[in-house]
CSV table of C-alpha atoms in Angstrom, one decimal:
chain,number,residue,atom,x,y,z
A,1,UNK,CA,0.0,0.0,0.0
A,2,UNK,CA,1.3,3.7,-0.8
A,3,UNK,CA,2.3,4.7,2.2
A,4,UNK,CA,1.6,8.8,1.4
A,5,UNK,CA,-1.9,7.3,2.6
A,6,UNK,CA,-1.0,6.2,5.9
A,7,UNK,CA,-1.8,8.9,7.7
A,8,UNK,CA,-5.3,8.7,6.2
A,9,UNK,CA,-5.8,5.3,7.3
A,10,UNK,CA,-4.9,6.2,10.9
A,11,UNK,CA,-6.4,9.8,11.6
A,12,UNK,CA,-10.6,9.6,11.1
A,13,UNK,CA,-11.5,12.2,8.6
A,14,UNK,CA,-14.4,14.0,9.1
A,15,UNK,CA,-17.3,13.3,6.9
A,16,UNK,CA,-17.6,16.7,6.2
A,17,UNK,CA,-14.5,16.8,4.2
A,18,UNK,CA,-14.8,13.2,2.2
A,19,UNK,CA,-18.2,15.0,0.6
A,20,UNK,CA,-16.7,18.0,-0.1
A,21,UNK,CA,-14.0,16.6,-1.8
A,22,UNK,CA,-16.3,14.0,-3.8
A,23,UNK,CA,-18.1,17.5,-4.8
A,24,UNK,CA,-15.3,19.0,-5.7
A,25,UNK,CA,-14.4,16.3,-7.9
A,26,UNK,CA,-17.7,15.9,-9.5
A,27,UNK,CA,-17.7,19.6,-10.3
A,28,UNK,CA,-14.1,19.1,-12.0
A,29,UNK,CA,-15.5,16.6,-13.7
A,30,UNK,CA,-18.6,18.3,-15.5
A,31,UNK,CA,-16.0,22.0,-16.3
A,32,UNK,CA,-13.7,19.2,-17.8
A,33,UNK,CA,-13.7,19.1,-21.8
A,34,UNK,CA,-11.4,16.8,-22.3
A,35,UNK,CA,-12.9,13.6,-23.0
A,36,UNK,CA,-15.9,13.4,-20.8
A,37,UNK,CA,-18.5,12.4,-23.6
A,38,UNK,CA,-17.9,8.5,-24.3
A,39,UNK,CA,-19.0,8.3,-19.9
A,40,UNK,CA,-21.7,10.3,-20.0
A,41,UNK,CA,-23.3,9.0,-23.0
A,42,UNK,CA,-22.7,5.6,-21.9
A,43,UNK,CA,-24.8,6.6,-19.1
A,44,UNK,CA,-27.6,8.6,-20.8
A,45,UNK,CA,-27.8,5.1,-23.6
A,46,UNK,CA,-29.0,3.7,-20.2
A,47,UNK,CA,-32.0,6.3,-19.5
A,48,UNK,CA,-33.2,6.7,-23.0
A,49,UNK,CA,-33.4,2.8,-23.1
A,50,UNK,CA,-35.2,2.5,-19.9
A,51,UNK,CA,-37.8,5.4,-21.1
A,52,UNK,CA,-38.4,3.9,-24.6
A,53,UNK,CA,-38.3,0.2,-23.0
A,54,UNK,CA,-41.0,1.5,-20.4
A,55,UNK,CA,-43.4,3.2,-23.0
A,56,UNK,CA,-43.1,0.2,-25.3
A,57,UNK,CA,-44.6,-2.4,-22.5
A,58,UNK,CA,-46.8,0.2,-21.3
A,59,UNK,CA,-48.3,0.8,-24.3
A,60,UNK,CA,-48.7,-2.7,-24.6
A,61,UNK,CA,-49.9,-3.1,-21.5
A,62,UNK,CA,-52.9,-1.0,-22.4
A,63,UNK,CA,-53.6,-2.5,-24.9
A,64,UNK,CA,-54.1,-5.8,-23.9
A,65,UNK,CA,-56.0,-4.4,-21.5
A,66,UNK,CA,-58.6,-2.9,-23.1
A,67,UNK,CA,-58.9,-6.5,-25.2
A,68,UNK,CA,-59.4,-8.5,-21.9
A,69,UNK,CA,-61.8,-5.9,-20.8
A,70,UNK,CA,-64.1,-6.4,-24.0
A,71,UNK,CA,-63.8,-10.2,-24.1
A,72,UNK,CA,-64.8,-10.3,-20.6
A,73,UNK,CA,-67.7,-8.3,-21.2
A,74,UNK,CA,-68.6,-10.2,-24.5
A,75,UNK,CA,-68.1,-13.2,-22.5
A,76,UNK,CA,-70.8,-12.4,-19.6
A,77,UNK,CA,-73.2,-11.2,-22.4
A,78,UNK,CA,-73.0,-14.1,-24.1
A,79,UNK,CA,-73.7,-16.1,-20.8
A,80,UNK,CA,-76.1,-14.4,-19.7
A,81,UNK,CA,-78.0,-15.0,-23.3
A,82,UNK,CA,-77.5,-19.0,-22.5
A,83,UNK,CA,-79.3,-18.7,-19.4
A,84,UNK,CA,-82.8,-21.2,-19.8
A,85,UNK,CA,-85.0,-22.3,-16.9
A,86,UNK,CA,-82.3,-24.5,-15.3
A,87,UNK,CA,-80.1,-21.2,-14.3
A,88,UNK,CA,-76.3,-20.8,-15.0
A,89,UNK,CA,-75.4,-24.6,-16.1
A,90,UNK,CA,-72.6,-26.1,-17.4
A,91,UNK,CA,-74.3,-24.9,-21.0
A,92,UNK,CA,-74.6,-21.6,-20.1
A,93,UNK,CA,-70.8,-21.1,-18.5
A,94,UNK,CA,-68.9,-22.7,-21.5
A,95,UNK,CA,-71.0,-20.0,-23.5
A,96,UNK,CA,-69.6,-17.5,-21.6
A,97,UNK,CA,-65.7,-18.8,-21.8
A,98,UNK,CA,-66.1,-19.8,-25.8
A,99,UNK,CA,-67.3,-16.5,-26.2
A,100,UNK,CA,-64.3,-15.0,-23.9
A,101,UNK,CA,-61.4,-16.8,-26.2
A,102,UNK,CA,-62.9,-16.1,-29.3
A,103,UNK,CA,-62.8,-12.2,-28.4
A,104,UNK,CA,-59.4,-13.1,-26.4
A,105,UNK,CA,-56.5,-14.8,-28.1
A,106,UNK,CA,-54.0,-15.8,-26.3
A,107,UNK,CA,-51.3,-16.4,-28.9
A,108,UNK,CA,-52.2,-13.6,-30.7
A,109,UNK,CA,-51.9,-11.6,-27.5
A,110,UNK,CA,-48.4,-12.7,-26.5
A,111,UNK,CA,-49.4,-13.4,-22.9
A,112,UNK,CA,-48.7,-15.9,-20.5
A,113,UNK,CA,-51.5,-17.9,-18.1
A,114,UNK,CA,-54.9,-16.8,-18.3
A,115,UNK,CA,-58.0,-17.8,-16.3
A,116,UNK,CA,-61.6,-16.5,-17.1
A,117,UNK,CA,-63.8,-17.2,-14.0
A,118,UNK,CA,-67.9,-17.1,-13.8
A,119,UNK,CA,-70.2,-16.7,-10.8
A,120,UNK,CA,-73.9,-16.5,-10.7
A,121,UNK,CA,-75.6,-15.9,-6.9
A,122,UNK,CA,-78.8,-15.9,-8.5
A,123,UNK,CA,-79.1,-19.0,-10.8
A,124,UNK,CA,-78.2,-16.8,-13.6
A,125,UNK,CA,-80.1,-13.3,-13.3
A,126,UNK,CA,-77.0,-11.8,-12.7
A,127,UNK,CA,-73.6,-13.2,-13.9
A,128,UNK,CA,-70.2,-12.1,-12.5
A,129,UNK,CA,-66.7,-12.9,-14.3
A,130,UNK,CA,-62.8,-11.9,-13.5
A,131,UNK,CA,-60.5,-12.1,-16.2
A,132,UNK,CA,-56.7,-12.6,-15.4
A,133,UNK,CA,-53.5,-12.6,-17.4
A,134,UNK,CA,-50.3,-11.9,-17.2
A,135,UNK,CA,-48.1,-10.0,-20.3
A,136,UNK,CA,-44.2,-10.6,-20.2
A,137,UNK,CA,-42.3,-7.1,-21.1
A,138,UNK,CA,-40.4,-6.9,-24.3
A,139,UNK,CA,-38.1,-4.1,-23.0
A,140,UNK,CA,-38.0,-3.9,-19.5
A,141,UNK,CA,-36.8,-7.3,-18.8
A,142,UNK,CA,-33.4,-5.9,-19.2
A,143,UNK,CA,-34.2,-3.6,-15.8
A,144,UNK,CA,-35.3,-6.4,-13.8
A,145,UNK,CA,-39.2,-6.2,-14.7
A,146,UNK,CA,-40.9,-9.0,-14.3
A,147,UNK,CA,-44.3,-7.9,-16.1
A,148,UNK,CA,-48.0,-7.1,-16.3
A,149,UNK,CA,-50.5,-8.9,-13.9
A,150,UNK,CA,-53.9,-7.6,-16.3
A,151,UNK,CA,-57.2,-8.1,-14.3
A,152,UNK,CA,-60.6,-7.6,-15.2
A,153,UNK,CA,-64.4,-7.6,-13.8
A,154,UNK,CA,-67.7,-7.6,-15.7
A,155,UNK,CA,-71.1,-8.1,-14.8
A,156,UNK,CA,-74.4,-9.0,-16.6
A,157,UNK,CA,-77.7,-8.9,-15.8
A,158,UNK,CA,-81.5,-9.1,-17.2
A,159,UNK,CA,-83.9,-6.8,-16.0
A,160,UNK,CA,-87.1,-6.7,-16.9
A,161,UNK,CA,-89.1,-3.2,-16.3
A,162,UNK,CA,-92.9,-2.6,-15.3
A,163,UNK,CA,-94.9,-2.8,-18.8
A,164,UNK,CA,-98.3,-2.8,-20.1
A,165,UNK,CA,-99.4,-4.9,-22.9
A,166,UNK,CA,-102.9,-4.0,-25.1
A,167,UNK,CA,-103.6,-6.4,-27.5
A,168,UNK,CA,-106.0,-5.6,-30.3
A,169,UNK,CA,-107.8,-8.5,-31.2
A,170,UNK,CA,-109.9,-9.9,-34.0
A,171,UNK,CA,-113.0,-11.4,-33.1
A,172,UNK,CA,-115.0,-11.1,-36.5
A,173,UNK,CA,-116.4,-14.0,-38.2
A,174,UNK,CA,-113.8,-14.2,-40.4
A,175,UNK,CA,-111.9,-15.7,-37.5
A,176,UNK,CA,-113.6,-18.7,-37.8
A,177,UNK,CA,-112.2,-20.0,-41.0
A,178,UNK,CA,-109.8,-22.3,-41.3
A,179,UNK,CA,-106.3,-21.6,-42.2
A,180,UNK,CA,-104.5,-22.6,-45.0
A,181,UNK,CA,-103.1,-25.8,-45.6
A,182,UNK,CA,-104.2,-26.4,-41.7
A,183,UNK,CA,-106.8,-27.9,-40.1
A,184,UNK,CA,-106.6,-24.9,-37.2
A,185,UNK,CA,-109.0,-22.0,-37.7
A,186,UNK,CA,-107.8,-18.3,-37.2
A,187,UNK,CA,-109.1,-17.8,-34.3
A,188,UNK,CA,-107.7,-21.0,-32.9
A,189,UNK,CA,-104.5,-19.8,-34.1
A,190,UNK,CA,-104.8,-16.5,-32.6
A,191,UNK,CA,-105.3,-18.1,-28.7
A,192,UNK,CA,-102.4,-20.2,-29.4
A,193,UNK,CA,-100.0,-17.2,-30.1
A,194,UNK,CA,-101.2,-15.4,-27.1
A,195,UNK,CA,-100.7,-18.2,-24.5
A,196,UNK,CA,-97.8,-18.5,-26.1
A,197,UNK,CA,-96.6,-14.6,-26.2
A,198,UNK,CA,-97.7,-14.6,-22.3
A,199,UNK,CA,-95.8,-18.1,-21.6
A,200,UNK,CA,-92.5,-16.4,-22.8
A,201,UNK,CA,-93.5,-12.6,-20.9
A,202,UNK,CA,-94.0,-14.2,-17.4
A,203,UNK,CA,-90.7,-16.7,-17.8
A,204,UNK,CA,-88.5,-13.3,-18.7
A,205,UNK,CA,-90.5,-11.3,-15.6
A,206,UNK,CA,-90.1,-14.6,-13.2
A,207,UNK,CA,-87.9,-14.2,-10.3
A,208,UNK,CA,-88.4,-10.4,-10.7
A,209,UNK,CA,-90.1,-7.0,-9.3
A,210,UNK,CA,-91.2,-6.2,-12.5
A,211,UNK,CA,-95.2,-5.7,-13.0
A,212,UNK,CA,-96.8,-6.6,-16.0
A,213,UNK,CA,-100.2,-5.4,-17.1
A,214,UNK,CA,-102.3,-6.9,-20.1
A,215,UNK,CA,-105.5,-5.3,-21.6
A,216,UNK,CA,-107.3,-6.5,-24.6
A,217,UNK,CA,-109.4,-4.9,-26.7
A,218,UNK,CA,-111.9,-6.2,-30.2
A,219,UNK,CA,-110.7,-4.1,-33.6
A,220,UNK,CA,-114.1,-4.3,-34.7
A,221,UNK,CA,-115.8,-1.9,-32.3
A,222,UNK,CA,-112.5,-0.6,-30.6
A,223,UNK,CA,-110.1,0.1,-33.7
A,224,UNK,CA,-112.1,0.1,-36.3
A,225,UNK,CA,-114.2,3.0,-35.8
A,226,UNK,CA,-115.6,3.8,-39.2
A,227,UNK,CA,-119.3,1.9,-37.7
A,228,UNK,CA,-119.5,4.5,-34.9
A,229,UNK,CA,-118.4,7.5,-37.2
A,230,UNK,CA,-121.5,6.7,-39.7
A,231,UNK,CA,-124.1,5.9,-37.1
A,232,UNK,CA,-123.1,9.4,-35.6
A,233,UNK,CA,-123.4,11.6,-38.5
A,234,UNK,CA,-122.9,9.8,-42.1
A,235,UNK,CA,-122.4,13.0,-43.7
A,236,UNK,CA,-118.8,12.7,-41.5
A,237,UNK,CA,-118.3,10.1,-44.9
A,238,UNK,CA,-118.4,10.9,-48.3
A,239,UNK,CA,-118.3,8.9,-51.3
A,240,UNK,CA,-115.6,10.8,-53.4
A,241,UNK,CA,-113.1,13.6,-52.8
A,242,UNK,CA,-111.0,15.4,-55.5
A,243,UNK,CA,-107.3,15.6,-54.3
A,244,UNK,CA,-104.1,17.5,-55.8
A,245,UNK,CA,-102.6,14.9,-57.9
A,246,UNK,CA,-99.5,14.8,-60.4
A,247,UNK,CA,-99.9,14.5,-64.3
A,248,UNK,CA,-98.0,11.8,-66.7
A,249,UNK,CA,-96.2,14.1,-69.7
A,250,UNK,CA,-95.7,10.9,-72.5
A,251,UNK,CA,-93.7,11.2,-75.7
A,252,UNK,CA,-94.9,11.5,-79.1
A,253,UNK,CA,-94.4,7.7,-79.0
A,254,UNK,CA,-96.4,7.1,-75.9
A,255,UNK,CA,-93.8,6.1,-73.3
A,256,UNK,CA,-93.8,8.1,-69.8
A,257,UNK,CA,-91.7,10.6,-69.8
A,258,UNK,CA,-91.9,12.5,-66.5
A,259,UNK,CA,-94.2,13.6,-64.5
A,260,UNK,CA,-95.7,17.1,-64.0
């Protein structure tokens, strides 16, 4: 060891004096011109990677994202749609995840594991889902970043509001005859469709608050009020009534030309 550095070794130097000297040296160091670029840019290399590095992945990061948000949402939707009288079955929750991978791919993607869990409390009413996934950095691995962890949480639910339903009916004798190529009258046909309108109304409105109302009304004497017009005055009718109307201009030949 150089021994002009002795007397350092054996005398403690106060603090105060090893930073001054370390600033004194820095400051030296940035009046210096003498070759002082190749350091410093080695170190700045470092910083501009890092900042381009970090808006690469984050931008990334976004956007994948935004993807597992949509599939997520696509995927309750889709669920939800599946839902029949036996609630959120099997059926009905591989819906829901066909529908999240099809809007979700994970190759395409570039991410690592990824899970796409459903919950229903309510035997399907209301469906729940968390998407998870993880996206491995392109840039930042070289700073010791490990990654994304992406999460995401959508719901879906039917409701069903308070409605009122007329139905205008025909009740005329022309009901009664039978329907083409069928042995079923009209009017036969006509109750079938309603018990079957009302079947499929009070299986969307079961399990609900909401309040449906039905009325039902003839079209002979409730929609089709010419009868009560003419037994109230028939001079409210006439028989003819002279309108503004356009005229055909033909050619010599006889062939529409335009109209005037």
């Amino acid at each position: 060891m150089d021994r002009r550095l002795t007397p350092i070794i054996h005398h403690k130097v106060p603090l105060i004096r090893v930073m001054s000297a370390f600033c004194r040296s820095l400051a030296e160091l940035a009046r210096c011109r003498s070759g002082n670029i190749l350091p410093l840019s080695a170190l700045a290399i470092f910083a501009v990677a890092a900042l381009i590095g970090g808006a690469v992945d984050i931008s990334r990061g976004w956007r994948v994202q935004t993807r597992l948000q949509a599939a997520c949402d696509a995927g309750v939707l889709a669920g939800r749609r599946a839902v029949t009288s036996n609630g959120f079955d099997t059926t009905a929750n591989t819906q829901a995840e066909n529908y999240f991978y099809a809007n979700f791919n994970v190759d395409k993607q570039g991410v690592g594991e990824t899970t796409f869990l459903t919950t229903s409390a309510d035997r399907g009413s209301t469906i729940s889902a968390v998407a998870t996934t993880t996206l491995p950095p392109i840039m930042m691995q070289l700073f010791g970043f490990e990654g994304f962890d992406l999460r995401a949480a959508c719901t879906a639910s039917m409701e069903v509001g308070n409605s009122d339903i007329m139905m205008v009916l025909d009740t005329t004798g022309s009901m009664g005859w039978t329907l083409s190529g069928s042995s079923q009258t009209r009017i036969q046909a006509l109750r079938a469709s309603m018990k079957s309108f009302y079947d499929t109304v009070s299986a969307a409105a079961s399990g609900t608050n909401a309040r449906i109302r039905y009325g039902f009304v003839p079209y002979s004497s409730s929609v089709n009020v010419g009868r009560l017009i003419l037994d109230r005055d028939p001079d409210y009718l006439v028989d003819s009534w002279t309108i503004q109307s356009r005229r055909a201009i033909r050619r010599t030949n006889g062939t529409f030309q335009s109209w005037e």
